[in-house]
Short mmCIF file of C-alpha atoms in Angstrom, two decimals:
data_model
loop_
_atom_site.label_atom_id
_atom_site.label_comp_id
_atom_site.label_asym_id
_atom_site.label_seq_id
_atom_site.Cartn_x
_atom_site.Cartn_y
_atom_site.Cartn_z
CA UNK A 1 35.31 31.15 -13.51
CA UNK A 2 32.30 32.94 -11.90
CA UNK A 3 33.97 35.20 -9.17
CA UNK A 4 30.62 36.00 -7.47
CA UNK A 5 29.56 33.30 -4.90
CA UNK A 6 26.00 34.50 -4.77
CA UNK A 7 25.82 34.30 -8.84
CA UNK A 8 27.62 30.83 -8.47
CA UNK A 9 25.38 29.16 -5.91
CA UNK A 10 22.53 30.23 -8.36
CA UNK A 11 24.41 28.78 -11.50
CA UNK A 12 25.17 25.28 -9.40
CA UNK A 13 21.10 25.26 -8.67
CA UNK A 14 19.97 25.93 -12.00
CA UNK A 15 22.31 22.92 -13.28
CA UNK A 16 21.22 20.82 -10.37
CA UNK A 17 17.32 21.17 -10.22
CA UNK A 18 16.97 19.58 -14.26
CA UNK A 19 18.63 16.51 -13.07
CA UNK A 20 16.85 16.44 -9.61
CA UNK A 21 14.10 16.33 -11.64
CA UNK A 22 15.21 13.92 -14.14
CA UNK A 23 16.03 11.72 -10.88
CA UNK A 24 13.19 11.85 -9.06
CA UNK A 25 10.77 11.20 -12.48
CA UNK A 26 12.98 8.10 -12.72
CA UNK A 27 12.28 7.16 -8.99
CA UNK A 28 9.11 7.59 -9.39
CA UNK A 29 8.20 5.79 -11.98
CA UNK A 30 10.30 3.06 -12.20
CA UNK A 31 10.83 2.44 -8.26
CA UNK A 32 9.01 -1.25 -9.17
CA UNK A 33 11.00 -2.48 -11.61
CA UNK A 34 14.53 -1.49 -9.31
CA UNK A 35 12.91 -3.03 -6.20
CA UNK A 36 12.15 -6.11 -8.11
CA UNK A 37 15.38 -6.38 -9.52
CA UNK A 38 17.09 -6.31 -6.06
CA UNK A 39 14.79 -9.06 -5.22
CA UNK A 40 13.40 -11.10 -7.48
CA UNK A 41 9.70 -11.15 -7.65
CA UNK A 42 7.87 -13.30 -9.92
CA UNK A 43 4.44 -12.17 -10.60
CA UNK A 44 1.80 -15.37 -10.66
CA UNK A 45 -1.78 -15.97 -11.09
CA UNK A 46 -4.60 -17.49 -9.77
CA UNK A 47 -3.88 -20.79 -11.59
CA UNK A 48 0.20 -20.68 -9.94
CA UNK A 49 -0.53 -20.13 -6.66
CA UNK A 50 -4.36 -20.45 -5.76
CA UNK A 51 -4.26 -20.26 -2.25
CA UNK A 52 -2.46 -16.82 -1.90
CA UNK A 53 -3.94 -15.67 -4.99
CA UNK A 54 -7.56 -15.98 -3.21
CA UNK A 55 -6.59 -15.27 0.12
CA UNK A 56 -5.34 -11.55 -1.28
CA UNK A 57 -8.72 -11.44 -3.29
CA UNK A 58 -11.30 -12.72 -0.33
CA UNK A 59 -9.88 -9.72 1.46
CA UNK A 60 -10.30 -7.32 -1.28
CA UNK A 61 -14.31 -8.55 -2.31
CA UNK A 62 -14.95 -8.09 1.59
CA UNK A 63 -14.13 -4.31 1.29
CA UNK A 64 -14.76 -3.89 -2.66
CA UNK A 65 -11.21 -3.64 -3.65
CA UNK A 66 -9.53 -4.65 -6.80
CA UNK A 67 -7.05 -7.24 -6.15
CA UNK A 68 -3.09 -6.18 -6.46
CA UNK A 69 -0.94 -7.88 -8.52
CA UNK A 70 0.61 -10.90 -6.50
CA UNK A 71 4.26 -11.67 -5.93
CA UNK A 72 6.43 -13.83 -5.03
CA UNK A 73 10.09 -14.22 -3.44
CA UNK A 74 11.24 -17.47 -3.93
CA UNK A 75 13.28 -17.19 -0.72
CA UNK A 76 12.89 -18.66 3.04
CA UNK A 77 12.91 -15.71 5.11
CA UNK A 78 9.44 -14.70 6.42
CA UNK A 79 8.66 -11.22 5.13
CA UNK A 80 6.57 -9.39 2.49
CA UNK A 81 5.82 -5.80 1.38
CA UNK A 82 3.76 -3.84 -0.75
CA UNK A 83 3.62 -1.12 -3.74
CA UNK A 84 1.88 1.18 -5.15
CA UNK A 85 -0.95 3.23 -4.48
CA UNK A 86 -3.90 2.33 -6.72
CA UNK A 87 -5.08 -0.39 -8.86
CA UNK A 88 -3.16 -0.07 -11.92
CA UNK A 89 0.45 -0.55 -10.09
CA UNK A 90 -0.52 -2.23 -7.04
CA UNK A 91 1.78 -5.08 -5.72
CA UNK A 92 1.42 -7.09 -2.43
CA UNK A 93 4.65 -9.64 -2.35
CA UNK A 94 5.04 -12.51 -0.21
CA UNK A 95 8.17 -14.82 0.89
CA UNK A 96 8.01 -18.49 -0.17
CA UNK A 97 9.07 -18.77 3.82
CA UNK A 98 6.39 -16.63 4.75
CA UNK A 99 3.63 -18.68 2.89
CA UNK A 100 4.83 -21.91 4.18
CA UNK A 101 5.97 -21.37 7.58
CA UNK A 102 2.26 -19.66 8.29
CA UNK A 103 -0.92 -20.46 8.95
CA UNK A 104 -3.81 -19.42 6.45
CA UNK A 105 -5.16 -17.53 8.84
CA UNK A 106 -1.62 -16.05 9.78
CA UNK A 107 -1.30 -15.14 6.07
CA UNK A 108 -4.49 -13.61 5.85
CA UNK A 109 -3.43 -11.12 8.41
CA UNK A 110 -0.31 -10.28 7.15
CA UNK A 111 -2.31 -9.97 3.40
CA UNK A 112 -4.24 -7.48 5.10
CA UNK A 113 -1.40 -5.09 6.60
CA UNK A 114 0.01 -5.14 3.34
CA UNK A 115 -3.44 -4.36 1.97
CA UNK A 116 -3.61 -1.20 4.21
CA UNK A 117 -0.43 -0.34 3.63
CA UNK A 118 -1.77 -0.04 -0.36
CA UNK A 119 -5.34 1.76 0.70
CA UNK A 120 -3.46 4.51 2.36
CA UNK A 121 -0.89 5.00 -0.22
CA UNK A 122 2.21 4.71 2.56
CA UNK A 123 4.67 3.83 -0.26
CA UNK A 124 3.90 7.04 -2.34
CA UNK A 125 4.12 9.01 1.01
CA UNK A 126 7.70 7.69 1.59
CA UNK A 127 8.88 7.58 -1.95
CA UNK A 128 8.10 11.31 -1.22
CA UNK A 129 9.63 11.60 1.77
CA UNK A 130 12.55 10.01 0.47
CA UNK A 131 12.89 12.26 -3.08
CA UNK A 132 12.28 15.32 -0.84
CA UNK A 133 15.22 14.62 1.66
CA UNK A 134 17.46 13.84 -1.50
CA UNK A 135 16.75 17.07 -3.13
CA UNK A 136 17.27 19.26 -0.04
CA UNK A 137 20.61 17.81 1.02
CA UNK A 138 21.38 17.82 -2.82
CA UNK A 139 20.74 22.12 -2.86
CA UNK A 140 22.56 21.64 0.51
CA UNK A 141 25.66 20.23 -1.03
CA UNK A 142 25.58 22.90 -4.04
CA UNK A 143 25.25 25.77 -2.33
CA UNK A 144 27.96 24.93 0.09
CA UNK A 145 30.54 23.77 -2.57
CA UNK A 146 29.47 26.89 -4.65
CA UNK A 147 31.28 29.26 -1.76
CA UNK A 148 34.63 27.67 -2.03
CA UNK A 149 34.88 30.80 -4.66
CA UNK A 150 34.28 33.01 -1.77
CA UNK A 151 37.25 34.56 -0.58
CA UNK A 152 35.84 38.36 0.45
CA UNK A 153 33.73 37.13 3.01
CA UNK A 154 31.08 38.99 1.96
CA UNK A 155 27.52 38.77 3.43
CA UNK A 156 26.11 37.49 0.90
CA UNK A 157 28.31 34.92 1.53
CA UNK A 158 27.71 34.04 5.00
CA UNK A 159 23.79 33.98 3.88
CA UNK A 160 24.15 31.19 1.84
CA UNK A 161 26.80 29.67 3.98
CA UNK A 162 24.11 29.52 6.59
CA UNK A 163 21.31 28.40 4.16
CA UNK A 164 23.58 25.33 2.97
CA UNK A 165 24.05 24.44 6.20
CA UNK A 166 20.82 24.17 7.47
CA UNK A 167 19.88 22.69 4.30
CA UNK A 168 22.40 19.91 5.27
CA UNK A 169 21.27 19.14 8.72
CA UNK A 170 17.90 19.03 7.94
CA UNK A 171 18.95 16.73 4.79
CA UNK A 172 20.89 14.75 6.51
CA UNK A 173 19.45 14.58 9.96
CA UNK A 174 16.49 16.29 11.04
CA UNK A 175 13.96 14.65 8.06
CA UNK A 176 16.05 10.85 7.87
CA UNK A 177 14.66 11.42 11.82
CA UNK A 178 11.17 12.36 10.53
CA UNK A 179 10.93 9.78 7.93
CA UNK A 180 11.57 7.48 10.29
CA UNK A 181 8.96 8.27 12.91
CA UNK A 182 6.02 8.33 9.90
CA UNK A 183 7.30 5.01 8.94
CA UNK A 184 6.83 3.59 12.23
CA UNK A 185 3.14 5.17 12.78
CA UNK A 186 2.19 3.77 9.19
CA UNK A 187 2.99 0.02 10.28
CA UNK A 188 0.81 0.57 13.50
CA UNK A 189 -1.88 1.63 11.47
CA UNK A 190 -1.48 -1.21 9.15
CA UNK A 191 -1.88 -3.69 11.93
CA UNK A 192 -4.71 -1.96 13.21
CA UNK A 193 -6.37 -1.98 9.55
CA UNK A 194 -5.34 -5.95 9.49
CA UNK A 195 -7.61 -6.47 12.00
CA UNK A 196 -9.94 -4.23 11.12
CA UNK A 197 -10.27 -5.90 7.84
CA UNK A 198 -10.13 -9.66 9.15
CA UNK A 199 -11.30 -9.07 12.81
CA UNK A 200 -9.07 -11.33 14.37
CA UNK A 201 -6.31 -9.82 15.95
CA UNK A 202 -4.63 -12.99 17.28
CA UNK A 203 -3.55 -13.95 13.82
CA UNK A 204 -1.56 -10.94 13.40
CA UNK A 205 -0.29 -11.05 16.73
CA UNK A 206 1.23 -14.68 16.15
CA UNK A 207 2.40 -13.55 12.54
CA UNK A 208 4.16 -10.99 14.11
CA UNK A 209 5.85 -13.42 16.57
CA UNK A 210 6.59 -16.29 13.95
CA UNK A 211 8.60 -13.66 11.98
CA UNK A 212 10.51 -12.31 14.77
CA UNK A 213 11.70 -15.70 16.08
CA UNK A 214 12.97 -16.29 12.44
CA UNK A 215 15.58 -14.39 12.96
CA UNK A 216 15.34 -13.38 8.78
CA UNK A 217 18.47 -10.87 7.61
CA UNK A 218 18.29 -8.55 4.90
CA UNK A 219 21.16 -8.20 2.16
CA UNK A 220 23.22 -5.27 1.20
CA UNK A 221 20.86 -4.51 -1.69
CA UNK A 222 17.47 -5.56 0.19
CA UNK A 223 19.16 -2.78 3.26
CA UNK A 224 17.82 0.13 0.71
CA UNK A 225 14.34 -0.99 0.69
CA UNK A 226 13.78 -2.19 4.69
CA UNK A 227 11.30 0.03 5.37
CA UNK A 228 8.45 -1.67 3.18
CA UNK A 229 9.32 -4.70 4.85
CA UNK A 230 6.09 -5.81 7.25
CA UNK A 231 9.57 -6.20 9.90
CA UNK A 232 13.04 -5.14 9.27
CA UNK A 233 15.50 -7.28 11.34
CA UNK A 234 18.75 -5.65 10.26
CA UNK A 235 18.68 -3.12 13.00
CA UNK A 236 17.91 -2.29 16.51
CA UNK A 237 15.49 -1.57 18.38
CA UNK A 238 15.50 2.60 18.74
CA UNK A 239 15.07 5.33 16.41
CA UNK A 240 16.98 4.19 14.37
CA UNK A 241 14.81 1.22 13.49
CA UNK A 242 12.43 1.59 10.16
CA UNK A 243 9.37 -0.24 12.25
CA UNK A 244 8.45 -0.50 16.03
CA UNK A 245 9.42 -2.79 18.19
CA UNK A 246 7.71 -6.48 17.70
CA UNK A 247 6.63 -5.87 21.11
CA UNK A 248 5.14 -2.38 21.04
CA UNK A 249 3.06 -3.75 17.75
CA UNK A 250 1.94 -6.88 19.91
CA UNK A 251 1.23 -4.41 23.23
CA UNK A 252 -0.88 -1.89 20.65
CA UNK A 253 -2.76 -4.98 18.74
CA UNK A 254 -3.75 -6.24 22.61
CA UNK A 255 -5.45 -3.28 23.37
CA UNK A 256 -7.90 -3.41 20.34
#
């Protein structure tokens, strides 16, 4: 047993940082296929779904984009998301509820947050976000269970008693707080580039209203991925909330 704290804290963060590694490569690049798996995209074409298929792609020609990849959920909540950050991996998803409960119009303007959402890469700046906060309150943990060994009371000690400890705050509240508030500030400026790219702001405006009287729910597994929902109903409004208030996004769109 290493008597040392200071030596074992260092031991516990050479084990650790491999497998954060290892974990966060695995996040990275496989974050599609576990999203999809929790729930249950099918990918279809052009000849499958036609309308949504061109509706993504009128939107894309307009501003010389590739088109994403197009999913579907074949489920009757009104919701969709998007992944990815260029055109090799790009995904915009769509309810079955969403596509029939909309106008075309509607659709086009929630087509077009998700769009944004792709163009400025907001899902690799949260995947991030999100590996970042793991690995800090991960070094946060280790350092802190490394000191049970301490029993001289050392400095030393206390040092890395303190740096666990603020490692574990700011883990486990300051940056979950931080995350939060860029999430919120990237769906504002995907409604703004909705209507930027369709100019018609009144279509995302009564999108955004259709889906909130819906009432959808999330479940337990869908709870892990709320924030790339264009609304997530599962909690209140407050900080606490992934996305802004229904009616702060309506009160910013009316101002444009």
């Amino acid at each position: 047993m290493v008597s040392d704290p200071i030596l074992h804290a260092f031991t516990n963060l050479l084990i650790w940082l491999p497998v954060l590694l290892f974990l966060g490569s695995v996040s990275f690049y496989y974050h599609k296929d576990f999203i999809f798996s929790i729930t249950g995209v099918n990918e279809v074409t052009r000849k499958e779904e036609p309308f949504i298929y061109n509706t993504v792609e009128n939107l894309c020609i307009s501003r010389g984009l590739k088109t994403p990849n197009i999913g579907i959920i074949e489920d009757n909540k009104l919701n969709a998301f998007a992944i990815g950050w260029n055109d090799k991996n790009s995904w915009i998803v769509f309810t079955r509820g969403l596509i029939e409960n909309l106008t075309k119009k509607e659709i086009q303007a929630v087509a077009a947050h998700e769009l944004t959402h792709i163009k400025n890469k907001d899902n690799l700046l949260i995947l991030i976000i999100i590996l970042f906060i793991g690995v800090i309150k991960t070094l946060g943990e280790a350092i802190i269970r490394s000191l049970r060994y301490n029993s001289s009371g050392n400095k030393g000690g206390i040092y890395f008693f303190i740096i666990g400890t603020v490692l574990l705050i700011v883990g486990h509240i300051i940056f979950p707080f931080v995350q939060l508030a860029i999430t919120k500030s990237r769906e504002f400026l995907a409604d703004a580039g909705a209507v930027e790219l369709t100019k018609d702001k009144d279509s995302m405006i009564s999108a955004l209203k259709k889906i909130q009287k819906e009432k959808n729910s999330l479940s337990l597994e869908e709870k892990s991925i709320y924030h790339m929902y264009i609304e997530n109903p599962s909690s209140k409004n407050g900080w606490t909330n992934s996305h802004p208030s229904i009616e702060d996004r309506i009160k910013a769109l009316e101002s444009y």
